Amino acid sequence: MRTQVGIVGAGPAGLLLSHLLHLHGIGSVVLEAHSRDYVEKRVRAGVLEQGTVNTLVGTGVGDRLLREGLVHHGIELRFGGRPHRIAFERLVPGRAITIYGQQEVVKDLIAARLAAGGQILFEVSDVVPDDIATACPVISFTHDGHRRRLDCDVIAGCDGSHGVCRAAIPDGALTVFAREYPFAWLGVLAEVPPSADELIYAHSDRGFALHSMRSPSLSRFYLQVDRDEDVAKWPDERFWAELRVRIETVPGWRLRDGPVLEKIVTPMRSFVAEPMRYGSLYLAGDAAHIVPPTGAKGLNLAAFDVGVLTEALAAWYADGSTGLLDEYSATCLRRVWRVQHFSWWMTTLLHTFGDDDGYGRRLQRSQLEYVASSDAAAASLAENYVGLARV
Ligand code: FAD
Ligand code: PHB
């Protein structure tokens, strides 16, 4: 087989890249380890920045997003028994976020690619990127019991944090920067209408809690738990009781509960691999960087990377210019590090740290009071949260 861009991974990064390249007349083949059903049902991110929405709508894959997405003009920080609204409409006029599940974005992109005759091979195994230091890279893989070979001009490593692409880069060529946090998130999807109109980020002495949603009838919740927490230790009753203690802290506010559809534990970490290119291999999305989800940024950053990569590849195919490709890593990393800082800041602001002697807790309270009382501080949070237009 031969294509122009060989894409490993049918997550948001790989699928959006394939779609954007197609609109520029550039061919690609997407190789995905899991089944279509699996990737379409994997519940993960829910918050889309304005820029991500604009990309999806502007390229013809936003119809359902516009119909079903919930546009939010603020978020709530809840601490000290009071609600504090970060009002986007006043602090960052004209900018908002849209709540629309990542798996819905994935479904829309898969449908668009297949309708346009795009090639996505699901359930491939033993994917091996090869000759990546040369101008003729190759991807070998097994599909339907046959070993196959895909020759390409470039490879896009969109295979997430545990993928094979980053691992194919020789030792010493990448520098990795990382932080592990001493906690995880227990994420729950429940069949119950949201208990509030906007997201609630709750600071509590028992650990962080988040109230989010997916639709008028589906709520999404997260609880800070121990790093290696066993999900079996969280029967539904314990989950609801703990969530209530952490989030029902405002007089008169009540949490609605309902049937739990899914429960998973996700460890929190920050990670960046530099540079995001080696020879003919370009890394994008979680394959190159991870942020803790407190800032709701991972999917949005993945969408940004592939937008930059598309423009660079389009210029190269149009007239052979390599300038944008040469700048790909540096262009992406400027935004990656802004988002790394914001996600780390939100994470350290809102979680409890076991080894804290009280000093860290007081710093958090001071910063939260500052954000709640100063428009300058709140505007900084707001503009990072909705997504900076330029970095
Ligand atoms: P992935 O979605 O990980 O996709 C990679 C794909 O590659 C997968 O389909 C995988 O099966 C495939 N793959 C892996 N290895 C191979 C292989 N060897 N061969 C072939 N295929 C392979 N981000 C936000 O922006 N907002 C949020 O609100 C938010 N909340 C989150 C909540 C949780 C609980 C979690 C876990 C994450 C959250 N994120 C959020 C982060 C977001 O989900 C990720 O950043 C996003 O999925 C990255 O997309 P990606 O395409 O780079 O990687
Ligand atoms: C979600 O709805 O999944 C979500 C919302 C906000 C976050 C993280 C996840 O910060």
Short mmCIF file of C-alpha atoms and ligand atoms in Angstrom, two decimals:
data_model
loop_
_atom_site.label_atom_id
_atom_site.label_comp_id
_atom_site.label_asym_id
_atom_site.label_seq_id
_atom_site.Cartn_x
_atom_site.Cartn_y
_atom_site.Cartn_z
CA MET A 1 0.00 0.00 0.00
CA ARG A 2 1.06 3.57 -0.56
CA THR A 3 -0.26 6.90 0.71
CA GLN A 4 1.00 10.41 1.26
CA VAL A 5 0.53 10.58 5.06
CA GLY A 6 0.46 7.39 7.15
CA ILE A 7 -1.46 8.14 10.34
CA VAL A 8 -1.17 5.88 13.40
CA GLY A 9 -4.18 6.22 15.75
CA ALA A 10 -7.87 6.99 15.18
CA GLY A 11 -8.34 9.24 18.20
CA PRO A 12 -9.31 12.88 17.76
CA ALA A 13 -5.80 13.82 16.53
CA GLY A 14 -5.47 11.14 13.82
CA LEU A 15 -9.04 11.45 12.55
CA LEU A 16 -9.06 15.25 12.44
CA LEU A 17 -5.69 15.24 10.68
CA SER A 18 -6.98 12.82 8.05
CA HIS A 19 -10.07 15.00 7.54
CA LEU A 20 -8.13 18.29 7.27
CA LEU A 21 -5.58 16.77 4.87
CA HIS A 22 -8.40 15.47 2.67
CA LEU A 23 -9.78 19.02 2.39
CA HIS A 24 -6.34 20.05 1.05
CA GLY A 25 -6.37 17.17 -1.44
CA ILE A 26 -3.76 15.20 0.52
CA GLY A 27 -4.27 11.45 0.89
CA SER A 28 -3.86 9.50 4.13
CA VAL A 29 -4.48 6.07 5.64
CA VAL A 30 -5.37 5.79 9.34
CA LEU A 31 -4.28 2.67 11.28
CA GLU A 32 -6.11 2.00 14.55
CA ALA A 33 -5.47 -0.77 17.08
CA HIS A 34 -9.04 -0.92 18.44
CA SER A 35 -12.40 -1.54 16.79
CA ARG A 36 -14.63 1.27 15.48
CA ASP A 37 -17.17 0.47 18.18
CA TYR A 38 -14.52 0.75 20.91
CA VAL A 39 -13.18 4.16 19.83
CA GLU A 40 -16.70 5.51 19.33
CA LYS A 41 -17.71 4.54 22.88
CA ARG A 42 -14.58 5.55 24.80
CA VAL A 43 -15.77 8.26 27.24
CA ARG A 44 -13.11 10.91 27.79
CA ALA A 45 -13.02 14.67 27.28
CA GLY A 46 -16.06 16.89 27.19
CA VAL A 47 -14.98 20.52 26.89
CA LEU A 48 -14.26 22.06 23.50
CA GLU A 49 -12.58 25.44 23.21
CA GLN A 50 -13.98 28.00 20.77
CA GLY A 51 -11.03 27.40 18.41
CA THR A 52 -11.71 23.65 18.31
CA VAL A 53 -15.41 24.27 17.63
CA ASN A 54 -14.51 26.74 14.85
CA THR A 55 -12.23 24.15 13.22
CA LEU A 56 -14.89 21.41 13.31
CA VAL A 57 -17.74 23.67 12.14
CA GLY A 58 -15.58 25.44 9.54
CA THR A 59 -14.55 22.13 7.95
CA GLY A 60 -18.04 20.66 7.70
CA VAL A 61 -18.08 18.24 10.65
CA GLY A 62 -19.91 20.45 13.13
CA ASP A 63 -23.60 20.05 12.29
CA ARG A 64 -24.43 17.71 15.17
CA LEU A 65 -22.05 19.62 17.46
CA LEU A 66 -24.01 22.82 16.75
CA ARG A 67 -27.32 21.02 17.36
CA GLU A 68 -26.42 18.99 20.44
CA GLY A 69 -23.44 20.78 22.02
CA LEU A 70 -24.12 22.82 25.16
CA VAL A 71 -22.58 26.30 24.98
CA HIS A 72 -21.39 27.53 28.38
CA HIS A 73 -20.49 31.14 29.17
CA GLY A 74 -18.94 30.48 32.56
CA ILE A 75 -17.75 27.97 35.13
CA GLU A 76 -18.11 27.92 38.90
CA LEU A 77 -15.31 27.65 41.43
CA ARG A 78 -16.80 26.40 44.70
CA PHE A 79 -14.78 26.86 47.89
CA GLY A 80 -15.25 27.96 51.48
CA GLY A 81 -18.98 27.19 51.29
CA ARG A 82 -19.62 29.71 48.49
CA PRO A 83 -20.02 29.67 44.69
CA HIS A 84 -17.84 31.99 42.57
CA ARG A 85 -18.73 32.29 38.91
CA ILE A 86 -16.02 32.94 36.32
CA ALA A 87 -18.14 34.90 33.84
CA PHE A 88 -16.67 34.43 30.36
CA GLU A 89 -19.18 36.84 28.77
CA ARG A 90 -17.76 39.68 30.88
CA LEU A 91 -14.11 38.61 31.23
CA VAL A 92 -13.46 37.30 27.70
CA PRO A 93 -16.37 38.71 25.64
CA GLY A 94 -17.43 36.69 22.62
CA ARG A 95 -15.67 33.51 23.77
CA ALA A 96 -17.23 30.43 25.30
CA ILE A 97 -16.77 26.67 25.64
CA THR A 98 -18.96 23.91 24.23
CA ILE A 99 -19.76 20.70 26.07
CA TYR A 100 -19.74 17.88 23.53
CA GLY A 101 -18.29 14.45 24.28
CA GLN A 102 -15.00 13.42 22.68
CA GLN A 103 -16.61 10.19 21.46
CA GLU A 104 -19.20 12.28 19.61
CA VAL A 105 -16.39 14.20 17.87
CA VAL A 106 -14.78 10.85 17.02
CA LYS A 107 -18.10 9.49 15.62
CA ASP A 108 -18.61 12.61 13.49
CA LEU A 109 -15.06 12.46 12.10
CA ILE A 110 -15.22 8.73 11.32
CA ALA A 111 -18.56 9.22 9.51
CA ALA A 112 -17.15 12.14 7.50
CA ARG A 113 -13.98 10.26 6.52
CA LEU A 114 -15.84 7.14 5.44
CA ALA A 115 -18.44 9.19 3.52
CA ALA A 116 -15.57 10.86 1.63
CA GLY A 117 -14.00 7.49 0.78
CA GLY A 118 -11.29 7.82 3.43
CA GLN A 119 -9.37 4.74 4.56
CA ILE A 120 -9.40 3.85 8.26
CA LEU A 121 -8.18 0.36 9.11
CA PHE A 122 -9.47 -0.71 12.53
CA GLU A 123 -8.12 -3.59 14.64
CA VAL A 124 -4.61 -3.51 13.20
CA SER A 125 -1.82 -4.99 15.34
CA ASP A 126 1.97 -5.02 15.60
CA VAL A 127 2.31 -1.58 14.05
CA VAL A 128 5.99 -0.76 13.37
CA PRO A 129 7.08 2.63 11.99
CA ASP A 130 10.35 2.17 10.09
CA ASP A 131 12.93 4.18 8.12
CA ILE A 132 11.71 7.30 9.91
CA ALA A 133 15.08 9.02 9.55
CA THR A 134 14.73 8.83 5.75
CA ALA A 135 12.43 10.50 3.22
CA CYS A 136 10.75 7.12 2.51
CA PRO A 137 9.25 5.97 5.81
CA VAL A 138 7.26 2.75 6.04
CA ILE A 139 4.67 1.42 8.46
CA SER A 140 4.37 -2.36 8.83
CA PHE A 141 1.28 -3.82 10.49
CA THR A 142 -1.01 -6.84 10.64
CA HIS A 143 -4.59 -6.57 9.42
CA ASP A 144 -7.10 -9.40 8.86
CA GLY A 145 -4.34 -11.90 9.60
CA HIS A 146 -1.99 -10.55 6.90
CA ARG A 147 1.26 -8.68 7.39
CA ARG A 148 1.12 -5.44 5.35
CA ARG A 149 3.38 -2.55 4.45
CA LEU A 150 2.33 1.07 4.00
CA ASP A 151 4.83 3.30 2.18
CA CYS A 152 4.37 7.01 2.83
CA ASP A 153 5.95 10.45 2.50
CA VAL A 154 5.55 11.18 6.19
CA ILE A 155 4.18 9.41 9.26
CA ALA A 156 1.92 11.15 11.77
CA GLY A 157 2.21 9.58 15.22
CA CYS A 158 -1.28 10.23 16.66
CA ASP A 159 -1.29 7.07 18.76
CA GLY A 160 -1.67 8.54 22.24
CA SER A 161 0.67 8.41 25.21
CA HIS A 162 1.28 4.63 25.12
CA GLY A 163 1.65 4.36 21.34
CA VAL A 164 4.51 2.97 19.26
CA CYS A 165 5.49 6.11 17.33
CA ARG A 166 7.23 8.04 20.08
CA ALA A 167 8.92 4.79 21.15
CA ALA A 168 10.27 4.35 17.58
CA ILE A 169 12.42 7.49 17.92
CA PRO A 170 16.02 6.56 18.84
CA ASP A 171 17.19 7.05 22.41
CA GLY A 172 18.73 10.45 22.93
CA ALA A 173 16.80 12.19 20.14
CA LEU A 174 13.95 13.22 22.47
CA THR A 175 14.00 15.02 25.78
CA VAL A 176 11.13 14.16 28.08
CA PHE A 177 9.78 16.49 30.78
CA ALA A 178 7.30 14.97 33.22
CA ARG A 179 5.44 15.39 36.53
CA GLU A 180 3.50 12.68 38.32
CA TYR A 181 0.76 13.79 40.71
CA PRO A 182 0.08 11.77 43.87
CA PHE A 183 -3.60 11.26 42.94
CA ALA A 184 -5.99 10.08 40.22
CA TRP A 185 -9.53 10.95 39.11
CA LEU A 186 -12.46 8.61 39.52
CA GLY A 187 -14.66 9.50 36.54
CA VAL A 188 -18.36 8.62 36.57
CA LEU A 189 -20.98 8.93 33.84
CA ALA A 190 -24.52 8.89 35.27
CA GLU A 191 -27.97 8.87 33.76
CA VAL A 192 -29.24 11.93 35.59
CA PRO A 193 -29.94 15.52 34.51
CA PRO A 194 -27.12 17.91 35.53
CA SER A 195 -27.64 19.53 38.93
CA ALA A 196 -26.33 22.89 37.68
CA ASP A 197 -26.27 24.78 34.37
CA GLU A 198 -22.48 25.11 34.34
CA LEU A 199 -19.43 23.09 35.41
CA ILE A 200 -18.53 23.21 39.12
CA TYR A 201 -14.88 22.88 40.19
CA ALA A 202 -15.08 22.17 43.94
CA HIS A 203 -12.20 22.72 46.38
CA SER A 204 -12.69 20.57 49.48
CA ASP A 205 -10.56 19.37 52.38
CA ARG A 206 -11.50 15.81 51.39
CA GLY A 207 -10.15 16.29 47.86
CA PHE A 208 -11.22 17.86 44.57
CA ALA A 209 -14.61 17.18 42.93
CA LEU A 210 -15.98 18.22 39.53
CA HIS A 211 -19.55 18.37 38.29
CA SER A 212 -19.77 18.26 34.50
CA MET A 213 -22.29 16.99 31.97
CA ARG A 214 -22.79 15.54 28.51
CA SER A 215 -26.41 16.37 27.72
CA PRO A 216 -29.65 17.47 29.45
CA SER A 217 -30.05 13.88 30.69
CA LEU A 218 -26.42 12.76 31.28
CA SER A 219 -24.06 14.02 33.98
CA ARG A 220 -20.32 13.52 34.29
CA PHE A 221 -18.52 13.67 37.63
CA TYR A 222 -14.93 13.36 38.81
CA LEU A 223 -13.55 12.78 42.31
CA GLN A 224 -9.93 13.04 43.38
CA VAL A 225 -8.86 9.61 44.66
CA ASP A 226 -5.55 7.93 45.54
CA ARG A 227 -3.17 7.33 42.67
CA ASP A 228 -3.52 3.56 42.50
CA GLU A 229 -7.15 3.47 43.62
CA ASP A 230 -9.10 0.31 42.85
CA VAL A 231 -12.40 1.20 41.22
CA ALA A 232 -13.97 -1.81 42.97
CA LYS A 233 -13.60 0.09 46.24
CA TRP A 234 -16.10 2.66 44.96
CA PRO A 235 -19.56 1.10 44.90
CA ASP A 236 -22.18 3.62 43.74
CA GLU A 237 -23.38 4.46 47.28
CA ARG A 238 -19.87 5.36 48.40
CA PHE A 239 -19.30 7.47 45.29
CA TRP A 240 -22.51 9.51 45.71
CA ALA A 241 -21.93 9.97 49.46
CA GLU A 242 -18.37 11.23 48.94
CA LEU A 243 -19.37 13.50 46.06
CA ARG A 244 -22.12 15.04 48.21
CA VAL A 245 -19.72 15.78 51.07
CA ARG A 246 -17.31 17.51 48.71
CA ILE A 247 -19.74 19.44 46.50
CA GLU A 248 -22.97 20.05 48.48
CA THR A 249 -21.22 22.82 50.36
CA VAL A 250 -23.35 25.73 49.21
CA PRO A 251 -26.54 26.34 51.24
CA GLY A 252 -29.63 25.12 49.37
CA TRP A 253 -27.73 23.41 46.53
CA ARG A 254 -28.54 19.71 46.08
CA LEU A 255 -26.91 17.06 43.92
CA ARG A 256 -29.24 14.79 41.93
CA ASP A 257 -28.13 11.17 41.62
CA GLY A 258 -29.12 8.41 39.23
CA PRO A 259 -27.97 5.16 37.62
CA VAL A 260 -24.19 4.97 37.08
CA LEU A 261 -23.29 3.96 33.51
CA GLU A 262 -19.49 3.93 33.76
CA LYS A 263 -16.74 4.34 36.34
CA ILE A 264 -13.00 4.59 35.63
CA VAL A 265 -9.83 5.71 37.42
CA THR A 266 -7.33 7.91 35.54
CA PRO A 267 -3.94 8.78 37.08
CA MET A 268 -2.91 12.42 36.71
CA ARG A 269 0.31 13.33 34.97
CA SER A 270 2.02 16.00 32.92
CA PHE A 271 4.37 15.02 30.12
CA VAL A 272 6.10 16.67 27.13
CA ALA A 273 8.46 15.08 24.58
CA GLU A 274 10.65 17.53 22.66
CA PRO A 275 11.00 17.98 19.75
CA MET A 276 7.73 16.75 18.25
CA ARG A 277 9.44 15.61 15.05
CA TYR A 278 12.13 13.13 14.13
CA GLY A 279 12.99 12.89 10.42
CA SER A 280 9.77 11.98 8.61
CA LEU A 281 7.83 11.22 11.81
CA TYR A 282 5.65 13.96 13.32
CA LEU A 283 4.09 13.44 16.77
CA ALA A 284 0.72 15.06 17.53
CA GLY A 285 -1.69 15.09 20.49
CA ASP A 286 -1.21 12.79 23.47
CA ALA A 287 1.63 10.97 21.65
CA ALA A 288 3.74 14.09 22.30
CA HIS A 289 2.24 15.58 25.45
CA ILE A 290 -0.18 14.87 28.29
CA VAL A 291 -1.83 17.29 30.70
CA PRO A 292 -3.87 16.51 33.81
CA PRO A 293 -7.54 17.05 32.82
CA THR A 294 -8.22 19.83 35.38
CA GLY A 295 -7.83 22.48 32.65
CA ALA A 296 -9.85 20.46 30.07
CA LYS A 297 -7.12 20.93 27.47
CA GLY A 298 -5.84 17.60 26.05
CA LEU A 299 -8.27 17.21 23.17
CA ASN A 300 -8.04 20.89 22.29
CA LEU A 301 -4.27 20.74 22.15
CA ALA A 302 -4.44 17.66 19.93
CA ALA A 303 -6.71 19.59 17.54
CA PHE A 304 -4.30 22.52 17.52
CA ASP A 305 -1.28 20.30 16.68
CA VAL A 306 -2.95 18.70 13.69
CA GLY A 307 -4.11 22.10 12.41
CA VAL A 308 -0.49 23.27 12.41
CA LEU A 309 0.69 20.02 10.79
CA THR A 310 -1.94 20.27 8.05
CA GLU A 311 -0.90 23.81 7.09
CA ALA A 312 2.75 22.75 7.02
CA LEU A 313 2.13 19.66 4.90
CA ALA A 314 -0.17 21.63 2.55
CA ALA A 315 2.61 24.18 1.94
CA TRP A 316 5.13 21.40 1.34
CA TYR A 317 2.93 19.55 -1.13
CA ALA A 318 2.00 22.82 -2.88
CA ASP A 319 5.50 24.12 -3.65
CA GLY A 320 8.06 22.01 -1.81
CA SER A 321 8.63 24.62 0.92
CA THR A 322 9.81 23.06 4.16
CA GLY A 323 9.70 26.19 6.35
CA LEU A 324 6.46 25.37 8.18
CA LEU A 325 7.41 21.72 8.61
CA ASP A 326 10.74 22.78 10.10
CA GLU A 327 8.88 25.07 12.51
CA TYR A 328 6.17 22.49 13.36
CA SER A 329 7.63 21.43 16.69
CA ALA A 330 8.50 24.93 17.91
CA THR A 331 5.08 26.32 16.86
CA CYS A 332 3.23 23.57 18.72
CA LEU A 333 5.48 23.62 21.79
CA ARG A 334 4.77 27.30 22.47
CA ARG A 335 1.09 26.44 23.00
CA VAL A 336 1.91 23.10 24.65
CA TRP A 337 3.89 24.83 27.39
CA ARG A 338 1.22 27.52 27.98
CA VAL A 339 -1.31 24.72 28.38
CA GLN A 340 1.10 22.70 30.54
CA HIS A 341 1.39 25.64 32.90
CA PHE A 342 -2.37 26.31 33.04
CA SER A 343 -3.21 22.64 33.63
CA TRP A 344 -0.55 22.29 36.33
CA TRP A 345 -1.77 25.54 37.95
CA MET A 346 -5.44 24.45 38.00
CA THR A 347 -4.38 21.05 39.34
CA THR A 348 -2.23 22.43 42.18
CA LEU A 349 -4.88 25.05 42.99
CA LEU A 350 -7.73 22.59 43.47
CA HIS A 351 -6.43 19.22 44.76
CA THR A 352 -5.31 18.14 48.21
CA PHE A 353 -1.69 17.01 48.53
CA GLY A 354 -1.07 14.39 51.21
CA ASP A 355 2.26 15.80 52.36
CA ASP A 356 0.95 19.35 52.85
CA ASP A 357 1.58 20.80 56.31
CA GLY A 358 -1.12 23.42 55.80
CA TYR A 359 1.08 25.90 53.96
CA GLY A 360 -0.03 24.69 50.51
CA ARG A 361 -3.69 24.72 51.55
CA ARG A 362 -3.42 28.34 52.67
CA LEU A 363 -1.75 29.32 49.40
CA GLN A 364 -4.66 27.70 47.52
CA ARG A 365 -7.24 29.60 49.59
CA SER A 366 -5.39 32.85 49.05
CA GLN A 367 -5.25 32.31 45.28
CA LEU A 368 -8.91 31.24 45.11
CA GLU A 369 -9.96 34.38 47.05
CA TYR A 370 -7.86 36.46 44.67
CA VAL A 371 -9.50 34.91 41.57
CA ALA A 372 -12.94 35.43 43.16
CA SER A 373 -12.32 39.09 44.01
CA SER A 374 -10.11 40.41 41.19
CA ASP A 375 -11.24 40.68 37.58
CA ALA A 376 -7.58 40.70 36.49
CA ALA A 377 -6.96 37.32 38.15
CA ALA A 378 -10.30 35.88 36.95
CA ALA A 379 -9.68 37.09 33.39
CA SER A 380 -6.35 35.24 33.31
CA LEU A 381 -8.10 32.01 34.31
CA ALA A 382 -10.94 32.67 31.83
CA GLU A 383 -8.76 33.39 28.80
CA ASN A 384 -6.68 30.27 29.38
CA TYR A 385 -9.80 28.16 29.98
CA VAL A 386 -11.63 29.21 26.81
CA GLY A 387 -8.34 28.93 24.91
CA LEU A 388 -5.88 31.68 24.03
CA ALA A 389 -6.28 32.94 20.49
CA ARG A 390 -2.50 33.45 20.12
CA VAL A 391 0.41 31.97 22.06
P1 FAD B 1 -6.00 9.30 21.87
O1 FAD B 1 -7.39 9.79 22.06
O2 FAD B 1 -5.36 8.56 22.99
O3 FAD B 1 -5.99 8.42 20.56
C1 FAD B 1 -4.90 7.61 20.20
C2 FAD B 1 -5.42 6.44 19.37
O4 FAD B 1 -4.32 5.66 18.94
C3 FAD B 1 -6.34 5.52 20.15
O5 FAD B 1 -7.53 5.29 19.43
C4 FAD B 1 -5.52 4.25 20.32
O6 FAD B 1 -6.34 3.09 20.36
C5 FAD B 1 -4.64 4.31 19.11
N1 FAD B 1 -3.39 3.55 19.25
C6 FAD B 1 -2.56 3.50 20.30
N2 FAD B 1 -1.52 2.71 20.05
C7 FAD B 1 -1.67 2.27 18.79
C8 FAD B 1 -0.91 1.40 17.96
N3 FAD B 1 0.24 0.85 18.40
N4 FAD B 1 -1.35 1.15 16.72
C9 FAD B 1 -2.51 1.71 16.27
N5 FAD B 1 -3.28 2.52 17.01
C10 FAD B 1 -2.86 2.80 18.26
N6 FAD B 1 -9.18 16.86 27.08
C11 FAD B 1 -9.89 18.01 26.86
O7 FAD B 1 -9.51 18.77 25.95
N7 FAD B 1 -10.98 18.36 27.60
C12 FAD B 1 -11.43 17.56 28.59
O8 FAD B 1 -12.47 17.87 29.18
C13 FAD B 1 -10.71 16.35 28.87
N8 FAD B 1 -11.11 15.49 29.84
C14 FAD B 1 -10.49 14.28 29.97
C15 FAD B 1 -10.98 13.41 30.93
C16 FAD B 1 -10.36 12.17 31.08
C17 FAD B 1 -10.90 11.23 32.13
C18 FAD B 1 -9.28 11.78 30.25
C19 FAD B 1 -8.62 10.44 30.39
C20 FAD B 1 -8.78 12.65 29.31
C21 FAD B 1 -9.38 13.90 29.16
N9 FAD B 1 -8.93 14.81 28.21
C22 FAD B 1 -9.58 16.01 28.05
C23 FAD B 1 -7.78 14.48 27.37
C24 FAD B 1 -8.19 13.95 26.00
O9 FAD B 1 -9.10 12.87 26.13
C25 FAD B 1 -6.94 13.50 25.22
O10 FAD B 1 -6.01 14.54 25.26
C26 FAD B 1 -7.27 13.14 23.77
O11 FAD B 1 -7.91 11.89 23.71
C27 FAD B 1 -6.01 13.10 22.89
O12 FAD B 1 -6.33 12.67 21.60
P2 FAD B 1 -5.27 11.85 20.74
O13 FAD B 1 -5.96 11.59 19.45
O14 FAD B 1 -3.98 12.56 20.75
O15 FAD B 1 -5.02 10.51 21.55
C1 PHB B 2 -15.56 16.40 31.30
O1 PHB B 2 -16.73 16.80 31.16
O2 PHB B 2 -15.21 15.25 31.00
C2 PHB B 2 -14.53 17.32 31.85
C3 PHB B 2 -14.86 18.64 32.11
C4 PHB B 2 -13.90 19.49 32.63
C5 PHB B 2 -12.63 19.03 32.89
C6 PHB B 2 -12.31 17.70 32.64
C7 PHB B 2 -13.26 16.85 32.11
O3 PHB B 2 -11.71 19.87 33.42
#
